[in-house]
mmCIF file with all atom_site columns, C-alpha atoms in Angstrom:
data_model
loop_
_atom_site.group_PDB
_atom_site.id
_atom_site.type_symbol
_atom_site.label_atom_id
_atom_site.label_alt_id
_atom_site.label_comp_id
_atom_site.label_asym_id
_atom_site.label_entity_id
_atom_site.label_seq_id
_atom_site.pdbx_PDB_ins_code
_atom_site.Cartn_x
_atom_site.Cartn_y
_atom_site.Cartn_z
_atom_site.occupancy
_atom_site.B_iso_or_equiv
_atom_site.pdbx_formal_charge
_atom_site.auth_seq_id
_atom_site.auth_comp_id
_atom_site.auth_asym_id
_atom_site.auth_atom_id
_atom_site.pdbx_PDB_model_num
ATOM 1   C CA . UNK A 1 1   ? 44.054  -30.026 -16.863 1.00 0.00 ? 1   UNK A CA 1
ATOM 2   C CA . UNK A 1 2   ? 44.248  -26.710 -14.960 1.00 0.00 ? 2   UNK A CA 1
ATOM 3   C CA . UNK A 1 3   ? 42.326  -25.037 -17.771 1.00 0.00 ? 3   UNK A CA 1
ATOM 4   C CA . UNK A 1 4   ? 39.501  -27.577 -17.533 1.00 0.00 ? 4   UNK A CA 1
ATOM 5   C CA . UNK A 1 5   ? 39.201  -27.155 -13.745 1.00 0.00 ? 5   UNK A CA 1
ATOM 6   C CA . UNK A 1 6   ? 39.244  -23.361 -14.095 1.00 0.00 ? 6   UNK A CA 1
ATOM 7   C CA . UNK A 1 7   ? 36.499  -23.443 -16.762 1.00 0.00 ? 7   UNK A CA 1
ATOM 8   C CA . UNK A 1 8   ? 34.435  -25.850 -14.656 1.00 0.00 ? 8   UNK A CA 1
ATOM 9   C CA . UNK A 1 9   ? 34.712  -23.592 -11.595 1.00 0.00 ? 9   UNK A CA 1
ATOM 10  C CA . UNK A 1 10  ? 33.842  -20.548 -13.662 1.00 0.00 ? 10  UNK A CA 1
ATOM 11  C CA . UNK A 1 11  ? 30.767  -22.299 -15.091 1.00 0.00 ? 11  UNK A CA 1
ATOM 12  C CA . UNK A 1 12  ? 29.700  -23.465 -11.619 1.00 0.00 ? 12  UNK A CA 1
ATOM 13  C CA . UNK A 1 13  ? 29.981  -19.947 -10.170 1.00 0.00 ? 13  UNK A CA 1
ATOM 14  C CA . UNK A 1 14  ? 27.947  -18.545 -13.075 1.00 0.00 ? 14  UNK A CA 1
ATOM 15  C CA . UNK A 1 15  ? 25.201  -21.099 -12.413 1.00 0.00 ? 15  UNK A CA 1
ATOM 16  C CA . UNK A 1 16  ? 25.187  -20.358 -8.671  1.00 0.00 ? 16  UNK A CA 1
ATOM 17  C CA . UNK A 1 17  ? 25.069  -16.582 -9.173  1.00 0.00 ? 17  UNK A CA 1
ATOM 18  C CA . UNK A 1 18  ? 22.254  -16.943 -11.709 1.00 0.00 ? 18  UNK A CA 1
ATOM 19  C CA . UNK A 1 19  ? 20.112  -18.456 -8.929  1.00 0.00 ? 19  UNK A CA 1
ATOM 20  C CA . UNK A 1 20  ? 20.269  -15.276 -6.849  1.00 0.00 ? 20  UNK A CA 1
ATOM 21  C CA . UNK A 1 21  ? 17.067  -13.235 -6.746  1.00 0.00 ? 21  UNK A CA 1
ATOM 22  C CA . UNK A 1 22  ? 17.387  -9.512  -7.428  1.00 0.00 ? 22  UNK A CA 1
ATOM 23  C CA . UNK A 1 23  ? 15.161  -7.048  -5.580  1.00 0.00 ? 23  UNK A CA 1
ATOM 24  C CA . UNK A 1 24  ? 15.000  -3.650  -7.301  1.00 0.00 ? 24  UNK A CA 1
ATOM 25  C CA . UNK A 1 25  ? 14.047  -0.797  -4.967  1.00 0.00 ? 25  UNK A CA 1
ATOM 26  C CA . UNK A 1 26  ? 12.406  2.463   -6.070  1.00 0.00 ? 26  UNK A CA 1
ATOM 27  C CA . UNK A 1 27  ? 15.403  4.462   -4.785  1.00 0.00 ? 27  UNK A CA 1
ATOM 28  C CA . UNK A 1 28  ? 17.683  2.748   -7.344  1.00 0.00 ? 28  UNK A CA 1
ATOM 29  C CA . UNK A 1 29  ? 19.308  0.198   -5.018  1.00 0.00 ? 29  UNK A CA 1
ATOM 30  C CA . UNK A 1 30  ? 19.455  -3.477  -5.899  1.00 0.00 ? 30  UNK A CA 1
ATOM 31  C CA . UNK A 1 31  ? 19.466  -6.227  -3.273  1.00 0.00 ? 31  UNK A CA 1
ATOM 32  C CA . UNK A 1 32  ? 20.926  -9.650  -4.131  1.00 0.00 ? 32  UNK A CA 1
ATOM 33  C CA . UNK A 1 33  ? 19.555  -12.508 -2.099  1.00 0.00 ? 33  UNK A CA 1
ATOM 34  C CA . UNK A 1 34  ? 16.884  -15.181 -1.874  1.00 0.00 ? 34  UNK A CA 1
ATOM 35  C CA . UNK A 1 35  ? 13.220  -14.213 -1.517  1.00 0.00 ? 35  UNK A CA 1
ATOM 36  C CA . UNK A 1 36  ? 11.724  -16.617 1.019   1.00 0.00 ? 36  UNK A CA 1
ATOM 37  C CA . UNK A 1 37  ? 8.166   -15.222 1.333   1.00 0.00 ? 37  UNK A CA 1
ATOM 38  C CA . UNK A 1 38  ? 6.008   -12.648 -0.372  1.00 0.00 ? 38  UNK A CA 1
ATOM 39  C CA . UNK A 1 39  ? 3.345   -11.446 2.048   1.00 0.00 ? 39  UNK A CA 1
ATOM 40  C CA . UNK A 1 40  ? 0.513   -8.963  1.590   1.00 0.00 ? 40  UNK A CA 1
ATOM 41  C CA . UNK A 1 41  ? 2.534   -5.831  2.458   1.00 0.00 ? 41  UNK A CA 1
ATOM 42  C CA . UNK A 1 42  ? 6.078   -7.134  3.009   1.00 0.00 ? 42  UNK A CA 1
ATOM 43  C CA . UNK A 1 43  ? 8.739   -9.321  1.422   1.00 0.00 ? 43  UNK A CA 1
ATOM 44  C CA . UNK A 1 44  ? 10.937  -11.614 3.496   1.00 0.00 ? 44  UNK A CA 1
ATOM 45  C CA . UNK A 1 45  ? 14.382  -12.359 2.044   1.00 0.00 ? 45  UNK A CA 1
ATOM 46  C CA . UNK A 1 46  ? 17.896  -13.484 2.920   1.00 0.00 ? 46  UNK A CA 1
ATOM 47  C CA . UNK A 1 47  ? 20.961  -11.651 1.688   1.00 0.00 ? 47  UNK A CA 1
ATOM 48  C CA . UNK A 1 48  ? 23.198  -13.704 -0.602  1.00 0.00 ? 48  UNK A CA 1
ATOM 49  C CA . UNK A 1 49  ? 25.457  -15.862 1.580   1.00 0.00 ? 49  UNK A CA 1
ATOM 50  C CA . UNK A 1 50  ? 23.548  -15.175 4.844   1.00 0.00 ? 50  UNK A CA 1
ATOM 51  C CA . UNK A 1 51  ? 20.931  -17.096 6.821   1.00 0.00 ? 51  UNK A CA 1
ATOM 52  C CA . UNK A 1 52  ? 19.195  -14.273 8.708   1.00 0.00 ? 52  UNK A CA 1
ATOM 53  C CA . UNK A 1 53  ? 15.770  -13.285 7.393   1.00 0.00 ? 53  UNK A CA 1
ATOM 54  C CA . UNK A 1 54  ? 15.163  -9.618  6.546   1.00 0.00 ? 54  UNK A CA 1
ATOM 55  C CA . UNK A 1 55  ? 11.878  -7.830  5.909   1.00 0.00 ? 55  UNK A CA 1
ATOM 56  C CA . UNK A 1 56  ? 11.244  -5.007  3.482   1.00 0.00 ? 56  UNK A CA 1
ATOM 57  C CA . UNK A 1 57  ? 7.947   -3.256  2.769   1.00 0.00 ? 57  UNK A CA 1
ATOM 58  C CA . UNK A 1 58  ? 6.440   -3.688  -0.684  1.00 0.00 ? 58  UNK A CA 1
ATOM 59  C CA . UNK A 1 59  ? 6.085   0.085   -1.065  1.00 0.00 ? 59  UNK A CA 1
ATOM 60  C CA . UNK A 1 60  ? 9.900   0.357   -1.285  1.00 0.00 ? 60  UNK A CA 1
ATOM 61  C CA . UNK A 1 61  ? 10.175  -2.263  -4.055  1.00 0.00 ? 61  UNK A CA 1
ATOM 62  C CA . UNK A 1 62  ? 9.667   -1.832  -7.779  1.00 0.00 ? 62  UNK A CA 1
ATOM 63  C CA . UNK A 1 63  ? 10.186  -5.435  -8.896  1.00 0.00 ? 63  UNK A CA 1
ATOM 64  C CA . UNK A 1 64  ? 11.790  -8.797  -8.152  1.00 0.00 ? 64  UNK A CA 1
ATOM 65  C CA . UNK A 1 65  ? 13.685  -10.846 -10.721 1.00 0.00 ? 65  UNK A CA 1
ATOM 66  C CA . UNK A 1 66  ? 13.834  -14.476 -9.629  1.00 0.00 ? 66  UNK A CA 1
ATOM 67  C CA . UNK A 1 67  ? 17.215  -16.032 -10.381 1.00 0.00 ? 67  UNK A CA 1
ATOM 68  C CA . UNK A 1 68  ? 16.066  -19.617 -10.844 1.00 0.00 ? 68  UNK A CA 1
ATOM 69  C CA . UNK A 1 69  ? 13.345  -18.973 -13.397 1.00 0.00 ? 69  UNK A CA 1
ATOM 70  C CA . UNK A 1 70  ? 14.111  -15.452 -14.605 1.00 0.00 ? 70  UNK A CA 1
ATOM 71  C CA . UNK A 1 71  ? 10.494  -14.484 -13.878 1.00 0.00 ? 71  UNK A CA 1
ATOM 72  C CA . UNK A 1 72  ? 9.932   -10.780 -13.202 1.00 0.00 ? 72  UNK A CA 1
ATOM 73  C CA . UNK A 1 73  ? 7.357   -9.833  -10.567 1.00 0.00 ? 73  UNK A CA 1
ATOM 74  C CA . UNK A 1 74  ? 6.244   -6.204  -10.589 1.00 0.00 ? 74  UNK A CA 1
ATOM 75  C CA . UNK A 1 75  ? 5.604   -5.257  -6.952  1.00 0.00 ? 75  UNK A CA 1
ATOM 76  C CA . UNK A 1 76  ? 4.516   -1.589  -6.731  1.00 0.00 ? 76  UNK A CA 1
ATOM 77  C CA . UNK A 1 77  ? 4.510   1.469   -8.936  1.00 0.00 ? 77  UNK A CA 1
ATOM 78  C CA . UNK A 1 78  ? 6.581   4.409   -7.774  1.00 0.00 ? 78  UNK A CA 1
ATOM 79  C CA . UNK A 1 79  ? 4.493   7.216   -6.322  1.00 0.00 ? 79  UNK A CA 1
ATOM 80  C CA . UNK A 1 80  ? 5.856   10.599  -7.356  1.00 0.00 ? 80  UNK A CA 1
ATOM 81  C CA . UNK A 1 81  ? 4.881   13.526  -5.149  1.00 0.00 ? 81  UNK A CA 1
ATOM 82  C CA . UNK A 1 82  ? 6.363   16.792  -6.372  1.00 0.00 ? 82  UNK A CA 1
ATOM 83  C CA . UNK A 1 83  ? 4.529   19.234  -4.132  1.00 0.00 ? 83  UNK A CA 1
ATOM 84  C CA . UNK A 1 84  ? 1.524   20.017  -1.979  1.00 0.00 ? 84  UNK A CA 1
ATOM 85  C CA . UNK A 1 85  ? -0.790  19.782  -5.002  1.00 0.00 ? 85  UNK A CA 1
ATOM 86  C CA . UNK A 1 86  ? -0.096  16.019  -5.132  1.00 0.00 ? 86  UNK A CA 1
ATOM 87  C CA . UNK A 1 87  ? -1.497  15.443  -1.613  1.00 0.00 ? 87  UNK A CA 1
ATOM 88  C CA . UNK A 1 88  ? -4.095  12.950  -2.891  1.00 0.00 ? 88  UNK A CA 1
ATOM 89  C CA . UNK A 1 89  ? -1.295  10.553  -3.960  1.00 0.00 ? 89  UNK A CA 1
ATOM 90  C CA . UNK A 1 90  ? 0.046   10.297  -0.385  1.00 0.00 ? 90  UNK A CA 1
ATOM 91  C CA . UNK A 1 91  ? -0.588  6.907   1.250   1.00 0.00 ? 91  UNK A CA 1
ATOM 92  C CA . UNK A 1 92  ? -1.231  6.600   4.983   1.00 0.00 ? 92  UNK A CA 1
ATOM 93  C CA . UNK A 1 93  ? 0.275   3.433   6.456   1.00 0.00 ? 93  UNK A CA 1
ATOM 94  C CA . UNK A 1 94  ? -0.793  2.089   9.822   1.00 0.00 ? 94  UNK A CA 1
ATOM 95  C CA . UNK A 1 95  ? 1.768   -0.619  10.515  1.00 0.00 ? 95  UNK A CA 1
ATOM 96  C CA . UNK A 1 96  ? 5.495   -0.128  11.092  1.00 0.00 ? 96  UNK A CA 1
ATOM 97  C CA . UNK A 1 97  ? 6.577   -3.116  8.967   1.00 0.00 ? 97  UNK A CA 1
ATOM 98  C CA . UNK A 1 98  ? 5.129   -1.455  5.846   1.00 0.00 ? 98  UNK A CA 1
ATOM 99  C CA . UNK A 1 99  ? 7.752   1.325   5.967   1.00 0.00 ? 99  UNK A CA 1
ATOM 100 C CA . UNK A 1 100 ? 10.765  -1.017  6.052   1.00 0.00 ? 100 UNK A CA 1
ATOM 101 C CA . UNK A 1 101 ? 13.141  0.152   3.314   1.00 0.00 ? 101 UNK A CA 1
ATOM 102 C CA . UNK A 1 102 ? 11.796  3.719   3.225   1.00 0.00 ? 102 UNK A CA 1
ATOM 103 C CA . UNK A 1 103 ? 13.613  6.776   4.562   1.00 0.00 ? 103 UNK A CA 1
ATOM 104 C CA . UNK A 1 104 ? 12.213  8.799   7.497   1.00 0.00 ? 104 UNK A CA 1
ATOM 105 C CA . UNK A 1 105 ? 11.938  12.528  6.798   1.00 0.00 ? 105 UNK A CA 1
ATOM 106 C CA . UNK A 1 106 ? 10.073  14.300  9.615   1.00 0.00 ? 106 UNK A CA 1
ATOM 107 C CA . UNK A 1 107 ? 7.125   14.229  12.005  1.00 0.00 ? 107 UNK A CA 1
ATOM 108 C CA . UNK A 1 108 ? 3.943   15.903  10.772  1.00 0.00 ? 108 UNK A CA 1
ATOM 109 C CA . UNK A 1 109 ? 0.435   16.627  12.006  1.00 0.00 ? 109 UNK A CA 1
ATOM 110 C CA . UNK A 1 110 ? -2.921  17.672  10.675  1.00 0.00 ? 110 UNK A CA 1
ATOM 111 C CA . UNK A 1 111 ? -5.744  19.063  12.746  1.00 0.00 ? 111 UNK A CA 1
ATOM 112 C CA . UNK A 1 112 ? -8.967  20.997  12.494  1.00 0.00 ? 112 UNK A CA 1
ATOM 113 C CA . UNK A 1 113 ? -9.391  24.292  14.321  1.00 0.00 ? 113 UNK A CA 1
ATOM 114 C CA . UNK A 1 114 ? -10.835 24.495  17.818  1.00 0.00 ? 114 UNK A CA 1
ATOM 115 C CA . UNK A 1 115 ? -13.817 26.415  16.504  1.00 0.00 ? 115 UNK A CA 1
ATOM 116 C CA . UNK A 1 116 ? -15.133 24.774  13.373  1.00 0.00 ? 116 UNK A CA 1
ATOM 117 C CA . UNK A 1 117 ? -18.365 23.748  11.736  1.00 0.00 ? 117 UNK A CA 1
ATOM 118 C CA . UNK A 1 118 ? -17.364 20.158  11.005  1.00 0.00 ? 118 UNK A CA 1
ATOM 119 C CA . UNK A 1 119 ? -19.146 17.051  12.156  1.00 0.00 ? 119 UNK A CA 1
ATOM 120 C CA . UNK A 1 120 ? -16.940 14.265  13.515  1.00 0.00 ? 120 UNK A CA 1
ATOM 121 C CA . UNK A 1 121 ? -16.596 12.610  10.105  1.00 0.00 ? 121 UNK A CA 1
ATOM 122 C CA . UNK A 1 122 ? -15.870 15.749  8.055   1.00 0.00 ? 122 UNK A CA 1
ATOM 123 C CA . UNK A 1 123 ? -13.445 16.994  10.718  1.00 0.00 ? 123 UNK A CA 1
ATOM 124 C CA . UNK A 1 124 ? -11.596 13.679  10.487  1.00 0.00 ? 124 UNK A CA 1
ATOM 125 C CA . UNK A 1 125 ? -11.344 13.984  6.698   1.00 0.00 ? 125 UNK A CA 1
ATOM 126 C CA . UNK A 1 126 ? -10.126 17.592  6.973   1.00 0.00 ? 126 UNK A CA 1
ATOM 127 C CA . UNK A 1 127 ? -7.394  16.585  9.462   1.00 0.00 ? 127 UNK A CA 1
ATOM 128 C CA . UNK A 1 128 ? -6.358  13.715  7.158   1.00 0.00 ? 128 UNK A CA 1
ATOM 129 C CA . UNK A 1 129 ? -6.161  16.110  4.188   1.00 0.00 ? 129 UNK A CA 1
ATOM 130 C CA . UNK A 1 130 ? -3.951  18.501  6.178   1.00 0.00 ? 130 UNK A CA 1
ATOM 131 C CA . UNK A 1 131 ? -1.714  15.597  7.221   1.00 0.00 ? 131 UNK A CA 1
ATOM 132 C CA . UNK A 1 132 ? -1.351  14.461  3.596   1.00 0.00 ? 132 UNK A CA 1
ATOM 133 C CA . UNK A 1 133 ? -0.691  18.032  2.422   1.00 0.00 ? 133 UNK A CA 1
ATOM 134 C CA . UNK A 1 134 ? 2.104   18.415  4.972   1.00 0.00 ? 134 UNK A CA 1
ATOM 135 C CA . UNK A 1 135 ? 3.745   15.218  3.692   1.00 0.00 ? 135 UNK A CA 1
ATOM 136 C CA . UNK A 1 136 ? 3.272   16.215  0.046   1.00 0.00 ? 136 UNK A CA 1
ATOM 137 C CA . UNK A 1 137 ? 4.888   19.615  0.706   1.00 0.00 ? 137 UNK A CA 1
ATOM 138 C CA . UNK A 1 138 ? 8.038   17.699  1.769   1.00 0.00 ? 138 UNK A CA 1
ATOM 139 C CA . UNK A 1 139 ? 7.859   15.426  -1.304  1.00 0.00 ? 139 UNK A CA 1
ATOM 140 C CA . UNK A 1 140 ? 6.958   12.381  0.801   1.00 0.00 ? 140 UNK A CA 1
ATOM 141 C CA . UNK A 1 141 ? 4.507   9.833   -0.643  1.00 0.00 ? 141 UNK A CA 1
ATOM 142 C CA . UNK A 1 142 ? 4.040   7.924   2.646   1.00 0.00 ? 142 UNK A CA 1
ATOM 143 C CA . UNK A 1 143 ? 2.925   8.626   6.199   1.00 0.00 ? 143 UNK A CA 1
ATOM 144 C CA . UNK A 1 144 ? 3.180   6.227   9.111   1.00 0.00 ? 144 UNK A CA 1
ATOM 145 C CA . UNK A 1 145 ? 0.233   7.317   11.245  1.00 0.00 ? 145 UNK A CA 1
ATOM 146 C CA . UNK A 1 146 ? 1.168   7.507   14.922  1.00 0.00 ? 146 UNK A CA 1
ATOM 147 C CA . UNK A 1 147 ? -1.897  9.180   16.475  1.00 0.00 ? 147 UNK A CA 1
ATOM 148 C CA . UNK A 1 148 ? -5.541  9.695   15.556  1.00 0.00 ? 148 UNK A CA 1
ATOM 149 C CA . UNK A 1 149 ? -7.574  11.622  18.097  1.00 0.00 ? 149 UNK A CA 1
ATOM 150 C CA . UNK A 1 150 ? -10.982 13.230  17.917  1.00 0.00 ? 150 UNK A CA 1
ATOM 151 C CA . UNK A 1 151 ? -12.413 15.199  20.815  1.00 0.00 ? 151 UNK A CA 1
ATOM 152 C CA . UNK A 1 152 ? -16.096 16.086  20.971  1.00 0.00 ? 152 UNK A CA 1
ATOM 153 C CA . UNK A 1 153 ? -18.142 18.266  23.260  1.00 0.00 ? 153 UNK A CA 1
ATOM 154 C CA . UNK A 1 154 ? -16.938 19.686  26.583  1.00 0.00 ? 154 UNK A CA 1
ATOM 155 C CA . UNK A 1 155 ? -13.640 17.754  26.411  1.00 0.00 ? 155 UNK A CA 1
ATOM 156 C CA . UNK A 1 156 ? -12.791 19.480  23.121  1.00 0.00 ? 156 UNK A CA 1
ATOM 157 C CA . UNK A 1 157 ? -13.227 23.182  23.812  1.00 0.00 ? 157 UNK A CA 1
ATOM 158 C CA . UNK A 1 158 ? -15.357 25.587  25.804  1.00 0.00 ? 158 UNK A CA 1
ATOM 159 C CA . UNK A 1 159 ? -17.820 25.978  22.947  1.00 0.00 ? 159 UNK A CA 1
ATOM 160 C CA . UNK A 1 160 ? -18.572 22.256  22.822  1.00 0.00 ? 160 UNK A CA 1
ATOM 161 C CA . UNK A 1 161 ? -17.274 21.772  19.267  1.00 0.00 ? 161 UNK A CA 1
ATOM 162 C CA . UNK A 1 162 ? -15.148 18.953  17.943  1.00 0.00 ? 162 UNK A CA 1
ATOM 163 C CA . UNK A 1 163 ? -11.510 18.788  16.944  1.00 0.00 ? 163 UNK A CA 1
ATOM 164 C CA . UNK A 1 164 ? -9.676  16.081  14.993  1.00 0.00 ? 164 UNK A CA 1
ATOM 165 C CA . UNK A 1 165 ? -5.905  15.671  15.358  1.00 0.00 ? 165 UNK A CA 1
ATOM 166 C CA . UNK A 1 166 ? -3.794  13.252  13.330  1.00 0.00 ? 166 UNK A CA 1
ATOM 167 C CA . UNK A 1 167 ? -0.051  12.792  13.735  1.00 0.00 ? 167 UNK A CA 1
ATOM 168 C CA . UNK A 1 168 ? 2.430   10.806  11.714  1.00 0.00 ? 168 UNK A CA 1
ATOM 169 C CA . UNK A 1 169 ? 5.922   10.471  10.324  1.00 0.00 ? 169 UNK A CA 1
ATOM 170 C CA . UNK A 1 170 ? 6.584   11.302  6.666   1.00 0.00 ? 170 UNK A CA 1
ATOM 171 C CA . UNK A 1 171 ? 8.660   8.844   4.590   1.00 0.00 ? 171 UNK A CA 1
ATOM 172 C CA . UNK A 1 172 ? 10.107  8.796   1.083   1.00 0.00 ? 172 UNK A CA 1
ATOM 173 C CA . UNK A 1 173 ? 12.073  6.350   -1.077  1.00 0.00 ? 173 UNK A CA 1
#
C-alpha cells in the first residue's frame, strides 16, 4: 500500500513539474515559472510557486519552452559584439522595461565636435555612431538612451554651428 501511494505521489509531482514553463536566457540562466503574458518587448511571468508577476525584456531571452504543450517559442537571437568594429550590431533601446534581465556595464556618450560641417541630421547620425562604437568597444550589444540633445546656432557655439550629444547606459547579457 505504501508503495502504491509513493508511486502515485511521484507520478503526480512529475506531472506538476512538467507544466512549468522554462525561460532560457542568453546568459545561460534558466528560469522556471509560468509565463502569463508575452508582450511586444517584454515577457511577464511568475516564478514557480509564487504569485508575484515579474517582467523581463525579450532581448535577454533566447527561447521559452511551455510546460503544458512542450511548444518551443524562439524569442530573440543573441547579438554578439566582439569589438568596436561590430558597432552596427548595437541596439539602442528607449524604454527602461526593455533592459530587464540585462546587466548594466557603464555610462557612455557620443557627440559631434563643436566646430563641424554637419547638418542637424548628419550630426545626429554621427553622434549615434559614436555612442554605438563606445558600447561596442566594451562588448555591449545594447544601449539604454538617456539623453538626446542637439544645439543649433548661437546656443551651440560662438561660430553658430550645431552639436549633437547622445548619452546612454551600455548593457550586456
